[in-house]
Structure formats: C-alpha cells, structure tokens
CSV table of C-alpha atoms and ligand atoms in Angstrom, one decimal:
chain,number,residue,atom,x,y,z
A,1380,MET,CA,-39.6,1.4,53.7
A,1381,LEU,CA,-37.7,2.2,50.6
A,1382,LEU,CA,-38.6,5.8,50.4
A,1383,PRO,CA,-37.5,6.9,53.8
A,1384,LEU,CA,-34.2,5.0,53.3
A,1385,LEU,CA,-33.5,6.8,50.0
A,1386,PHE,CA,-34.3,10.1,51.7
A,1387,LEU,CA,-31.9,9.3,54.5
A,1388,ALA,CA,-29.2,8.3,52.0
A,1389,ALA,CA,-29.6,11.5,50.2
A,1390,THR,CA,-29.4,13.9,53.1
A,1391,MET,CA,-26.2,15.9,52.7
A,1392,PRO,CA,-24.3,16.7,55.9
A,1393,ALA,CA,-23.7,20.3,56.7
A,1394,THR,CA,-20.4,21.6,55.2
A,1395,ILE,CA,-17.7,22.0,57.8
A,1396,ASP,CA,-16.2,25.4,57.6
A,1397,ASP,CA,-14.8,25.7,61.0
A,1398,GLU,CA,-11.3,24.3,61.9
A,1399,SER,CA,-12.4,23.3,65.4
A,1400,LYS,CA,-15.1,21.0,63.9
A,1401,VAL,CA,-12.8,18.9,61.7
A,1402,PRO,CA,-13.2,15.3,62.9
A,1403,PRO,CA,-10.0,13.4,63.7
A,1404,TYR,CA,-8.6,11.3,60.8
A,1405,THR,CA,-5.6,9.1,60.1
A,1406,LEU,CA,-3.6,9.2,56.9
A,1407,PRO,CA,-2.0,6.1,55.4
A,1408,ASP,CA,1.7,6.4,54.9
A,1409,PRO,CA,2.7,6.4,51.2
A,1410,LEU,CA,6.0,4.9,52.3
A,1411,VAL,CA,4.4,1.8,53.7
A,1412,ASP,CA,3.7,-0.7,50.8
A,1413,ASN,CA,0.6,-2.8,50.4
A,1414,ALA,CA,2.3,-5.7,52.2
A,1415,GLY,CA,2.9,-3.4,55.2
A,1416,ASN,CA,6.6,-3.0,54.7
A,1417,LYS,CA,8.4,0.4,55.0
A,1418,VAL,CA,9.9,1.7,51.8
A,1419,VAL,CA,13.5,2.6,52.6
A,1420,ASP,CA,15.2,3.8,49.5
A,1421,ALA,CA,14.6,5.5,46.1
A,1422,LYS,CA,15.1,2.2,44.2
A,1423,GLN,CA,12.3,0.5,46.2
A,1424,TRP,CA,10.0,3.5,45.6
A,1425,ARG,CA,10.8,3.6,41.9
A,1426,GLU,CA,10.5,-0.1,41.2
A,1427,SER,CA,7.8,-1.4,43.5
A,1428,ARG,CA,6.0,1.2,45.6
A,1429,ARG,CA,5.4,3.9,43.0
A,1430,PRO,CA,3.6,1.4,40.7
A,1431,GLU,CA,1.5,0.4,43.7
A,1432,VAL,CA,0.6,4.0,44.5
A,1433,MET,CA,-0.2,4.6,40.8
A,1434,LYS,CA,-2.6,1.7,40.9
A,1435,LEU,CA,-4.3,2.8,44.1
A,1436,VAL,CA,-4.9,6.3,42.6
A,1437,GLU,CA,-6.3,4.7,39.4
A,1438,GLU,CA,-8.5,2.2,41.0
A,1439,ASN,CA,-10.0,4.5,43.7
A,1440,ILE,CA,-10.1,7.9,42.2
A,1441,TYR,CA,-9.6,8.7,38.5
A,1442,GLY,CA,-9.7,5.3,36.8
A,1443,ARG,CA,-7.1,3.8,34.5
A,1444,THR,CA,-5.9,5.8,31.4
A,1445,PRO,CA,-5.8,3.4,28.4
A,1446,ASP,CA,-2.6,2.8,26.6
A,1447,THR,CA,-3.2,4.8,23.4
A,1448,ARG,CA,0.4,4.7,22.0
A,1449,ALA,CA,-0.6,2.6,19.0
A,1450,ARG,CA,-3.4,5.1,18.1
A,1451,GLN,CA,-1.1,8.1,18.6
A,1452,GLN,CA,1.1,6.9,15.8
A,1453,ALA,CA,-1.4,8.5,13.4
A,1454,ALA,CA,-1.2,11.9,15.2
A,1455,VAL,CA,-1.2,14.9,12.9
A,1456,SER,CA,-0.5,18.5,13.8
A,1457,GLU,CA,-1.1,21.5,11.5
A,1458,VAL,CA,-0.3,25.2,11.9
A,1459,VAL,CA,-3.7,26.9,11.3
A,1460,GLU,CA,-2.4,30.4,11.9
A,1461,THR,CA,0.8,32.2,13.1
A,1462,ASP,CA,1.9,35.7,13.7
A,1463,ALA,CA,5.5,36.7,14.6
A,1464,GLN,CA,4.3,40.1,15.8
A,1465,ALA,CA,1.7,39.1,18.4
A,1466,LEU,CA,1.4,41.0,21.7
A,1467,GLY,CA,2.7,44.2,20.2
A,1468,GLY,CA,5.7,42.4,18.7
A,1469,LYS,CA,6.8,40.7,21.9
A,1470,ALA,CA,5.7,37.1,21.0
A,1471,THR,CA,5.0,34.7,18.2
A,1472,ARG,CA,1.5,33.4,18.3
A,1473,THR,CA,0.8,30.0,16.8
A,1474,GLN,CA,-2.5,28.1,16.6
A,1475,LEU,CA,-2.2,24.4,15.9
A,1476,LYS,CA,-4.9,22.0,15.1
A,1477,VAL,CA,-3.9,18.6,16.4
A,1478,TRP,CA,-5.5,15.2,15.7
A,1479,PRO,CA,-3.8,13.1,18.4
A,1480,ILE,CA,-5.2,9.8,17.1
A,1481,GLY,CA,-5.2,10.7,13.4
A,1482,LYS,CA,-7.7,12.5,11.2
A,1483,SER,CA,-10.4,9.8,11.7
A,1484,GLY,CA,-10.7,11.0,15.3
A,1485,PRO,CA,-11.4,14.4,17.0
A,1486,ALA,CA,-9.0,17.3,17.0
A,1487,PHE,CA,-8.0,19.9,19.5
A,1488,ASP,CA,-6.8,23.5,19.1
A,1489,LEU,CA,-3.6,24.5,20.8
A,1490,LEU,CA,-2.8,28.2,21.3
A,1491,LEU,CA,0.9,29.0,21.8
A,1492,TYR,CA,2.7,32.3,22.6
A,1493,VAL,CA,6.5,32.1,22.4
A,1494,PRO,CA,8.6,35.1,23.5
A,1495,ASN,CA,10.5,36.7,20.6
A,1496,GLY,CA,14.2,37.1,20.6
A,1497,ALA,CA,15.1,34.1,22.8
A,1498,LYS,CA,18.5,32.6,22.1
A,1499,GLY,CA,17.2,29.0,22.0
A,1500,PRO,CA,14.2,26.9,22.9
A,1501,VAL,CA,12.3,28.3,25.8
A,1502,PRO,CA,10.5,26.7,28.8
A,1503,ALA,CA,6.7,26.7,28.7
A,1504,PHE,CA,3.6,26.6,30.9
A,1505,LEU,CA,0.9,24.3,29.6
A,1506,GLY,CA,-2.7,24.3,30.9
A,1507,LEU,CA,-6.2,23.6,30.0
A,1508,ASN,CA,-8.8,26.5,30.0
A,1509,PHE,CA,-12.5,26.4,30.9
A,1510,GLY,CA,-14.2,28.3,28.1
A,1511,GLY,CA,-12.1,28.3,24.9
A,1512,ASN,CA,-8.7,29.6,23.9
A,1513,HIS,CA,-10.2,33.0,23.0
A,1514,THR,CA,-11.1,33.5,26.6
A,1515,THR,CA,-7.5,33.4,27.8
A,1516,VAL,CA,-6.2,36.5,26.0
A,1517,GLU,CA,-7.6,39.8,24.6
A,1518,ASP,CA,-5.9,39.0,21.2
A,1519,LYS,CA,-8.6,39.2,18.5
A,1520,ALA,CA,-6.9,36.6,16.3
A,1521,VAL,CA,-7.5,33.7,18.6
A,1522,LEU,CA,-9.9,31.3,17.2
A,1523,LEU,CA,-13.2,30.2,18.9
A,1524,PRO,CA,-13.6,26.6,19.8
A,1525,SER,CA,-16.1,24.6,17.6
A,1526,THR,CA,-16.8,22.1,20.4
A,1527,TRP,CA,-19.5,22.4,23.1
A,1528,VAL,CA,-19.0,25.1,25.7
A,1529,SER,CA,-21.0,25.6,28.9
A,1530,LYS,CA,-23.7,28.2,29.1
A,1531,GLN,CA,-21.6,30.9,30.7
A,1532,TRP,CA,-19.4,31.0,27.5
A,1533,ALA,CA,-22.1,30.2,25.0
A,1534,ALA,CA,-24.5,31.9,22.6
A,1535,ALA,CA,-27.8,33.0,24.2
A,1536,ASP,CA,-29.7,30.6,21.9
A,1537,GLY,CA,-28.9,27.6,24.0
A,1538,SER,CA,-26.8,26.0,21.4
A,1539,ASN,CA,-23.6,25.7,23.5
A,1540,ARG,CA,-21.6,27.4,20.8
A,1541,ALA,CA,-18.8,29.7,21.8
A,1542,THR,CA,-19.2,33.4,20.9
A,1543,GLU,CA,-17.2,36.6,20.8
A,1544,LYS,CA,-18.6,37.6,24.2
A,1545,GLY,CA,-16.1,35.2,25.9
A,1546,ARG,CA,-13.1,36.8,24.3
A,1547,GLY,CA,-10.5,37.9,26.9
A,1548,THR,CA,-12.8,37.2,29.9
A,1549,GLN,CA,-10.3,34.8,31.5
A,1550,ALA,CA,-7.2,36.9,30.6
A,1551,SER,CA,-6.3,37.8,34.1
A,1552,ARG,CA,-6.0,34.0,34.9
A,1553,TRP,CA,-3.3,33.6,32.2
A,1554,GLN,CA,-1.1,36.7,32.3
A,1555,VAL,CA,0.5,36.0,29.0
A,1556,GLU,CA,2.3,39.3,28.8
A,1557,THR,CA,4.0,38.6,32.1
A,1558,LEU,CA,5.0,35.1,31.1
A,1559,VAL,CA,6.4,36.2,27.8
A,1560,ALA,CA,8.3,39.2,29.4
A,1561,ARG,CA,10.0,36.7,31.8
A,1562,GLY,CA,11.0,34.4,28.9
A,1563,PHE,CA,8.4,31.7,29.2
A,1564,ALA,CA,6.0,30.4,26.5
A,1565,LEU,CA,2.4,29.8,27.2
A,1566,ALA,CA,0.4,27.0,25.7
A,1567,THR,CA,-3.3,26.4,26.4
A,1568,VAL,CA,-6.1,24.2,25.1
A,1569,TYR,CA,-9.8,24.3,25.8
A,1570,CYS,CA,-10.6,21.3,28.1
A,1571,GLY,CA,-13.8,20.6,26.2
A,1572,ASP,CA,-11.8,19.8,23.1
A,1573,PHE,CA,-10.9,16.6,25.0
A,1574,GLU,CA,-14.1,16.2,26.9
A,1575,PRO,CA,-17.0,18.6,27.3
A,1576,ASP,CA,-17.7,19.0,31.0
A,1577,PHE,CA,-21.1,17.6,31.6
A,1578,PRO,CA,-22.2,14.0,32.5
A,1579,GLU,CA,-22.8,12.9,28.9
A,1580,GLY,CA,-20.0,15.0,27.5
A,1581,TRP,CA,-17.7,12.0,27.1
A,1582,LYS,CA,-19.8,10.9,24.1
A,1583,GLN,CA,-18.4,14.0,22.2
A,1584,GLY,CA,-14.9,13.5,23.4
A,1585,PHE,CA,-11.8,11.3,23.3
A,1586,ARG,CA,-13.2,8.7,25.7
A,1587,ALA,CA,-15.8,7.7,23.2
A,1588,ALA,CA,-13.3,8.1,20.3
A,1589,LEU,CA,-10.9,5.7,22.0
A,1590,SER,CA,-13.4,3.1,23.1
A,1591,PRO,CA,-14.3,0.2,20.8
A,1592,GLU,CA,-18.0,0.7,21.8
A,1593,GLY,CA,-17.8,4.5,21.1
A,1594,ALA,CA,-20.7,6.5,22.5
A,1595,ASN,CA,-22.4,3.2,23.6
A,1596,THR,CA,-19.6,2.3,26.1
A,1597,ALA,CA,-20.9,1.2,29.5
A,1598,TRP,CA,-18.2,2.5,31.8
A,1599,LYS,CA,-17.1,0.0,34.5
A,1600,ASP,CA,-15.5,0.6,37.8
A,1601,GLY,CA,-11.8,1.3,37.3
A,1602,ASP,CA,-12.4,2.8,33.8
A,1603,TRP,CA,-11.2,6.4,33.3
A,1604,ALA,CA,-13.5,9.4,33.6
A,1605,GLY,CA,-13.5,13.1,32.8
A,1606,ILE,CA,-10.4,14.1,34.8
A,1607,GLY,CA,-8.6,11.2,33.2
A,1608,ALA,CA,-9.6,12.4,29.7
A,1609,TRP,CA,-8.4,15.9,30.5
A,1610,ALA,CA,-5.1,14.6,31.9
A,1611,TRP,CA,-4.6,12.5,28.7
A,1612,GLY,CA,-5.3,15.6,26.7
A,1613,LEU,CA,-2.5,17.5,28.6
A,1614,SER,CA,-0.1,14.7,27.6
A,1615,ARG,CA,-1.2,14.9,24.0
A,1616,SER,CA,-0.7,18.7,24.1
A,1617,LEU,CA,2.8,18.1,25.3
A,1618,ASP,CA,3.4,15.7,22.4
A,1619,ALA,CA,2.4,18.5,20.1
A,1620,LEU,CA,4.5,21.1,21.9
A,1621,ALA,CA,7.5,18.7,21.7
A,1622,LYS,CA,7.4,19.1,18.0
A,1623,VAL,CA,7.7,22.9,18.1
A,1624,PRO,CA,11.4,23.8,17.9
A,1625,ALA,CA,11.0,27.1,19.7
A,1626,VAL,CA,9.9,25.2,22.9
A,1627,ASP,CA,12.1,23.1,25.1
A,1628,ALA,CA,9.9,20.1,25.9
A,1629,LYS,CA,12.2,19.2,28.8
A,1630,ARG,CA,11.1,22.4,30.6
A,1631,VAL,CA,7.3,22.3,30.4
A,1632,ALA,CA,5.2,23.0,33.5
A,1633,VAL,CA,1.7,21.6,33.6
A,1634,ILE,CA,-0.7,24.0,35.4
A,1635,GLY,CA,-4.4,23.9,36.2
A,1636,HIS,CA,-7.0,25.7,38.3
A,1637,SER,CA,-9.7,24.1,40.3
A,1638,ARG,CA,-11.2,21.1,38.4
A,1639,LEU,CA,-8.4,21.6,35.8
A,1640,GLY,CA,-5.9,21.6,38.7
A,1641,LYS,CA,-7.1,18.1,39.6
A,1642,ALA,CA,-6.4,17.2,35.9
A,1643,SER,CA,-3.0,18.9,35.9
A,1644,LEU,CA,-2.0,16.9,39.0
A,1645,TRP,CA,-3.2,13.6,37.5
A,1646,ALA,CA,-1.4,14.5,34.2
A,1647,GLY,CA,1.8,15.3,36.1
A,1648,ALA,CA,1.6,12.2,38.1
A,1649,GLN,CA,1.3,9.9,35.1
A,1650,ASP,CA,3.5,11.7,32.6
A,1651,GLU,CA,7.0,12.2,33.9
A,1652,ARG,CA,7.9,14.4,31.0
A,1653,PHE,CA,6.3,17.3,32.8
A,1654,ALA,CA,9.2,19.1,34.5
A,1655,LEU,CA,7.0,21.0,37.1
A,1656,VAL,CA,3.5,20.3,38.2
A,1657,ILE,CA,1.2,23.1,39.5
A,1658,SER,CA,-2.1,22.8,41.3
A,1659,ASN,CA,-3.9,26.1,41.7
A,1660,GLU,CA,-6.7,25.7,44.2
A,1661,SER,CA,-7.5,22.1,43.0
A,1662,GLY,CA,-9.3,21.3,46.2
A,1663,CYS,CA,-11.3,18.1,46.8
A,1664,GLY,CA,-10.2,15.4,44.5
A,1665,GLY,CA,-7.0,17.5,43.8
A,1666,ALA,CA,-4.4,18.5,46.4
A,1667,ALA,CA,-6.7,18.7,49.4
A,1668,LEU,CA,-6.9,15.7,51.7
A,1669,GLY,CA,-10.2,13.7,51.4
A,1670,LYS,CA,-10.1,12.2,54.9
A,1671,ARG,CA,-10.0,15.7,56.4
A,1672,ILE,CA,-13.6,16.8,56.3
A,1673,PHE,CA,-13.7,20.5,55.5
A,1674,GLY,CA,-15.4,22.3,52.6
A,1675,GLU,CA,-16.2,20.0,49.7
A,1676,THR,CA,-16.2,16.3,50.6
A,1677,VAL,CA,-15.8,13.1,48.6
A,1678,GLY,CA,-19.5,12.4,49.0
A,1679,VAL,CA,-20.5,15.8,47.6
A,1680,ILE,CA,-18.1,15.8,44.7
A,1681,ALA,CA,-18.6,12.2,43.7
A,1682,GLY,CA,-22.3,12.6,43.4
A,1683,ALA,CA,-23.8,10.9,46.5
A,1684,TYR,CA,-26.4,13.6,46.8
A,1685,PRO,CA,-29.0,14.3,44.1
A,1686,GLY,CA,-28.3,17.4,42.0
A,1687,ARG,CA,-24.8,17.9,43.5
A,1688,GLY,CA,-21.4,17.0,42.5
A,1689,PHE,CA,-19.4,15.8,39.5
A,1690,PRO,CA,-19.5,12.0,39.3
A,1691,HIS,CA,-18.5,12.1,35.7
A,1692,TRP,CA,-15.0,13.3,36.7
A,1693,PHE,CA,-14.1,10.1,38.7
A,1694,THR,CA,-14.1,6.4,38.4
A,1695,ALA,CA,-17.2,4.7,40.1
A,1696,ARG,CA,-15.4,3.5,43.2
A,1697,TYR,CA,-14.6,7.0,44.4
A,1698,SER,CA,-18.3,7.6,45.3
A,1699,ARG,CA,-18.3,4.5,47.6
A,1700,PHE,CA,-16.1,6.6,50.0
A,1701,ALA,CA,-18.9,9.1,50.5
A,1702,GLU,CA,-19.1,9.7,54.3
A,1703,LYS,CA,-16.7,6.7,54.5
A,1704,GLU,CA,-13.5,8.6,53.7
A,1705,HIS,CA,-11.8,6.7,56.5
A,1706,LEU,CA,-12.0,3.6,54.4
A,1707,MET,CA,-10.0,5.0,51.5
A,1708,PRO,CA,-6.8,3.1,51.3
A,1709,LEU,CA,-5.0,6.3,50.2
A,1710,ASP,CA,-5.5,10.0,50.1
A,1711,GLN,CA,-4.6,12.9,47.8
A,1712,HIS,CA,-1.0,12.9,49.1
A,1713,HIS,CA,-0.5,9.7,47.3
A,1714,LEU,CA,-1.3,11.5,44.1
A,1715,LEU,CA,1.1,14.4,45.0
A,1716,ALA,CA,3.8,11.9,45.8
A,1717,LEU,CA,3.7,10.5,42.3
A,1718,VAL,CA,5.1,13.8,41.1
A,1719,ALA,CA,8.3,13.3,43.1
A,1720,PRO,CA,11.2,13.8,42.6
A,1721,ARG,CA,10.1,16.5,40.1
A,1722,PRO,CA,9.1,19.9,41.5
A,1723,LEU,CA,5.5,20.5,42.6
A,1724,TYR,CA,3.7,23.7,43.5
A,1725,VAL,CA,0.4,23.7,45.4
A,1726,ALA,CA,-1.4,27.0,45.9
A,1727,SER,CA,-4.5,28.1,47.8
A,1728,ALA,CA,-6.6,31.2,48.4
A,1729,VAL,CA,-7.7,32.0,51.9
A,1730,GLU,CA,-11.3,32.7,51.0
A,1731,ASP,CA,-11.5,29.6,48.9
A,1732,ARG,CA,-12.9,27.6,51.8
A,1733,TRP,CA,-14.8,25.1,49.6
A,1734,ALA,CA,-11.4,23.8,48.4
A,1735,ASP,CA,-10.0,23.6,51.9
A,1736,PRO,CA,-6.8,25.7,51.7
A,1737,LYS,CA,-5.3,24.1,54.8
A,1738,GLY,CA,-6.2,20.6,53.5
A,1739,GLU,CA,-4.2,21.5,50.3
A,1740,PHE,CA,-1.2,22.4,52.4
A,1741,LEU,CA,-1.5,19.3,54.5
A,1742,GLY,CA,-1.7,17.2,51.3
A,1743,ALA,CA,1.6,18.6,50.2
A,1744,LEU,CA,3.1,18.1,53.7
A,1745,ALA,CA,2.0,14.5,53.8
A,1746,ALA,CA,3.6,13.9,50.4
A,1747,ASP,CA,6.9,15.5,51.6
A,1748,PRO,CA,8.5,12.3,53.0
A,1749,VAL,CA,8.5,10.8,49.5
A,1750,PHE,CA,10.3,13.8,48.0
A,1751,ARG,CA,12.9,13.6,50.8
A,1752,LEU,CA,13.4,9.9,50.3
A,1753,LEU,CA,14.2,10.7,46.7
A,1754,GLY,CA,16.8,13.2,47.7
A,1755,GLN,CA,14.7,16.4,47.3
A,1756,PRO,CA,14.4,19.2,49.8
A,1757,GLY,CA,10.6,19.0,49.5
A,1758,LEU,CA,8.4,21.5,51.4
A,1759,GLY,CA,10.9,22.4,54.1
A,1760,ALA,CA,8.1,23.7,56.3
A,1761,ASP,CA,5.6,22.0,58.6
A,1762,VAL,CA,3.6,25.0,59.8
A,1763,TYR,CA,0.7,26.4,57.7
A,1764,PRO,CA,2.2,29.6,56.4
A,1765,ALA,CA,0.8,33.1,56.9
A,1766,VAL,CA,-1.4,34.5,54.1
A,1767,GLY,CA,0.8,35.8,51.3
A,1768,GLN,CA,4.0,34.0,52.5
A,1769,ARG,CA,5.6,31.5,50.1
A,1770,VAL,CA,7.3,28.4,51.5
A,1771,GLY,CA,8.9,25.4,50.0
A,1772,LYS,CA,12.0,24.3,48.2
A,1773,SER,CA,11.1,21.5,45.7
A,1774,ILE,CA,7.4,21.6,46.8
A,1775,GLY,CA,6.2,25.2,46.7
A,1776,TYR,CA,3.2,26.4,48.6
A,1777,HIS,CA,1.4,29.6,49.3
A,1778,VAL,CA,-2.0,30.7,50.4
A,1779,ARG,CA,-2.8,34.1,49.1
A,1780,ALA,CA,-5.5,36.6,50.1
A,1781,GLY,CA,-8.7,36.6,48.2
A,1782,LYS,CA,-11.1,34.2,46.4
A,1783,HIS,CA,-11.1,31.1,44.2
A,1784,ASP,CA,-9.2,32.4,41.1
A,1785,VAL,CA,-5.8,32.5,39.4
A,1786,THR,CA,-4.2,35.9,39.9
A,1787,LEU,CA,-1.0,37.8,39.0
A,1788,GLU,CA,0.3,37.0,42.5
A,1789,ASP,CA,-0.1,33.3,41.9
A,1790,TRP,CA,1.7,33.6,38.6
A,1791,GLN,CA,4.6,35.6,40.1
A,1792,ALA,CA,5.1,32.8,42.6
A,1793,TYR,CA,5.0,30.1,39.9
A,1794,LEU,CA,7.4,32.1,37.7
A,1795,ASP,CA,9.8,32.7,40.6
A,1796,PHE,CA,9.7,29.0,41.4
A,1797,ALA,CA,10.1,28.1,37.7
A,1798,ASP,CA,13.2,30.4,37.5
A,1799,ARG,CA,14.8,28.0,40.0
A,1800,VAL,CA,13.6,24.7,38.7
A,1801,MET,CA,13.3,25.2,35.0
A,1802,PRO,CA,14.9,28.6,34.3
A,1803,ALA,CA,14.3,30.6,31.1
A,1804,LYS,CA,17.8,31.9,30.8
B,3152,LIG,C1,-16.9,23.2,41.9
B,3152,LIG,C2,-16.4,21.9,42.4
B,3152,LIG,C3,-14.9,21.9,42.7
B,3152,LIG,C4,-14.2,22.4,41.5
B,3152,LIG,C5,-14.7,23.8,41.1
B,3152,LIG,C6,-14.1,24.4,39.8
B,3152,LIG,O1,-16.8,24.2,42.9
B,3152,LIG,O2,-17.1,21.6,43.6
B,3152,LIG,O3,-14.4,20.6,43.0
B,3152,LIG,O4,-12.8,22.5,41.8
B,3152,LIG,O5,-16.1,23.6,40.8
B,3152,LIG,O6,-13.6,23.6,39.0
B,3152,LIG,O7,-14.2,25.6,39.7
C-alpha cells in the first residue's frame, strides 16, 4: 500500500492560470491579534502585534534569524579597488571585501557606484544579484566572485567557477547609469557570497559559519533557511554601506527580483534601517498571497513534489501547508505589513503568471490597513490597475507589460517613488 500512497502524495495538481478557476479563500486580518482582539492603534501594533506577526512569519515561512550581533563586532571591511572616474567619469566605483563576522569567517564582495559631484552623502539602492557582481554592469574592472555560481554563469568545465562570459549579462536589470544620473548610488552583492543557491549550498555559506555545528548542522523546524541567509546578508551589506561616508545610510532602499525579491522583503521586514523596501516580481513566498491558488503554489515551491521547488529557501513548517494553504495562520500580507510605516513598492509583470501578478497586488492591498493604522496613505487604490499604470502613495504598485525581468520601466517607477520618499536632492 505504501507505493500507491507515495505516488498519490507526489502528484502535483495542475497549475491554475485562469482567474475564473481560482478557488475561494479567506485571509486572516493582520490587525486581529493572536488572542482575537482588534488592534486599534499604532502603539498596540508596535508593542504587541508587530512582534506577534514577526514570530508568525519566522515560524511558518522563513525561520528565525539568529542574533549575530556579538559575532559582528569582529566585522572587517577593506577597499579592494576604487576608481573615481568610473562610468566615463560620472561615478566613483568602489569594491569592498567584507568579513561580517571577522576574518575567521567567510567574506562577501560589495560593488558600489556613487555619483560624482554630489553635495553630500547620497541615497542608495542595495540589492543582491544572481550571478556575481560582474554580471550587473559592463564595467571590465568589476571582480568575479570566487564562490560557487550556478551553471548558467559558470565555466563549461562543471566547476561552478564564474567566468568572463557572465560579464554584463544582467546589466539591463541594474541600470546603473540611470541611477547615477538621477543622483542615487547602487550597491550590489552576489547572493551566493552569503549562501550558494542549491540544497546543500548552506554548507559553504554563513549559515554553516554561524552555526556551532558548522556543516554538520541538522536544521530544525523554525531554523532559518536560504532566504533568511540572504536577508541577513542584505543587513550585513547595509552595515558595510553605513561606513561609507559618501552614502547616506538613512536613505537606503533594499531591492530584489524574484527569489531575491523574497529576500529583500524579509530583509526589509526585519531590519528597520531600510528606508524603502522593493519587491520586483517576488511571487510565491514573496509578495503574492499563498492562499490564493494561482501560478506557483506553496506546495510546489516548498518541495512537496519530487524534483520541483526550493525547500532550502524556507523553514520546514512551510511545506506542511502544501495543498493546505487554508491552514496557514498568516499570509504574505503579514510580511508586507512588517515594512509599515516605511514605504514599500511591489511590482509585477503581466506575463509573469507563475508569480501571480494579481496575487502580488492583492498582497499589497491586504497589508494596506496596517500602513493606514500607522498614519500612512498606503496604497490608495483597491482596483487592480491597468498594465503600465502606477498606483500608490506609500505603497507603490505597478504591473508592466512583458515578462519576468527587471527593466528600465521598473527602475523609472522605483526612482520616481524614491524621489518622493528618500530624495536624492
Ligand atoms: C523559480 C521559482 C520562483 C522564483 C524564481 C526566480 O521560478 O519558482 O519562486 O521567484 O525561480 O527566482 O527567478
């Protein structure tokens, strides 16, 4: 009997891609506390409900980030390379090597472009990249990562080493010239410097380095996972940026695309130093509601079906909600609400149906009451906007034409929003 049962358990339901087939669902209200009481003011949110929501998100989705403050006291940051005439003289490029828990632990490489000629410290965008810092710009001086990179960026010899062939291949996703021209700095770090993105990748990253059992750690339910490690890395990158006099650490936006958008949301939720939090097409396990069954589902992403999904991104309990999303005591709007009252931007692409564009909008909409309770204008819209139309006041949203990507159109929206909430001049 065991075999047929296993087979049944492993049959993946057809992906829903048709709005009329979305089953009904009910969302828990983030403004009702665990005891069932309505949260009525900012003080109550701040002092009791926000910590409850944080715990719900930790326990059920990403796991708890360990308190590493003692280890961080040994942090060291060194300038490896700098050029005040980068990008044709428009910016100063600096490459830092940072050992966030001291030189006995691993390091990460931070690439930074700061516009030249600014009158004082400038605001910045900080985000992780998928393939190495050298993929984010055409600039020949950007160093290759020495850590594991996935096949698509790696040498043909199967060694998972980065090579020149990746240089500039992601440049359209970063738009550094545009950022610099508008007075913003850009900082980026390769996500694999914190944790290579494969099931055993943690053994080569900071989760192992920070665990007393190192690469032998047996992760328990509630422990952090890959997204948690990346989010931690974003905070350590902000620590390093905060020591750069040309950057104003009080005006740093955290941004991420797709899986790295999930990480940017979790970083922004936990680390209130981020002045603006941006999710570019973060989808399932990011801004998109999980109880709304459309595109990728909790079951698929959390690894309930053989050969599918990314269980190493999440804490174990998340997979228990596979095909049982209705049992989740929270949804992704709880995560988005943790950003409040700080500004949030959620963006989708209309052809990115796997990420459920409308579910991303509805996630932002369901978080909106928390922003408003905290005195912010929030989304200011309750109707899914037309393609290409921007909505929102302190929660921005747009769904642009096209595929799963980060484009100039997305950046223009983020920069216009940033001009309002963390202006360059
Ligand atoms: C896969 C995954 C998504 C993720 C995406 C990405 O498609 O299913 O959840 O966002 O990869 O990171 O590009």
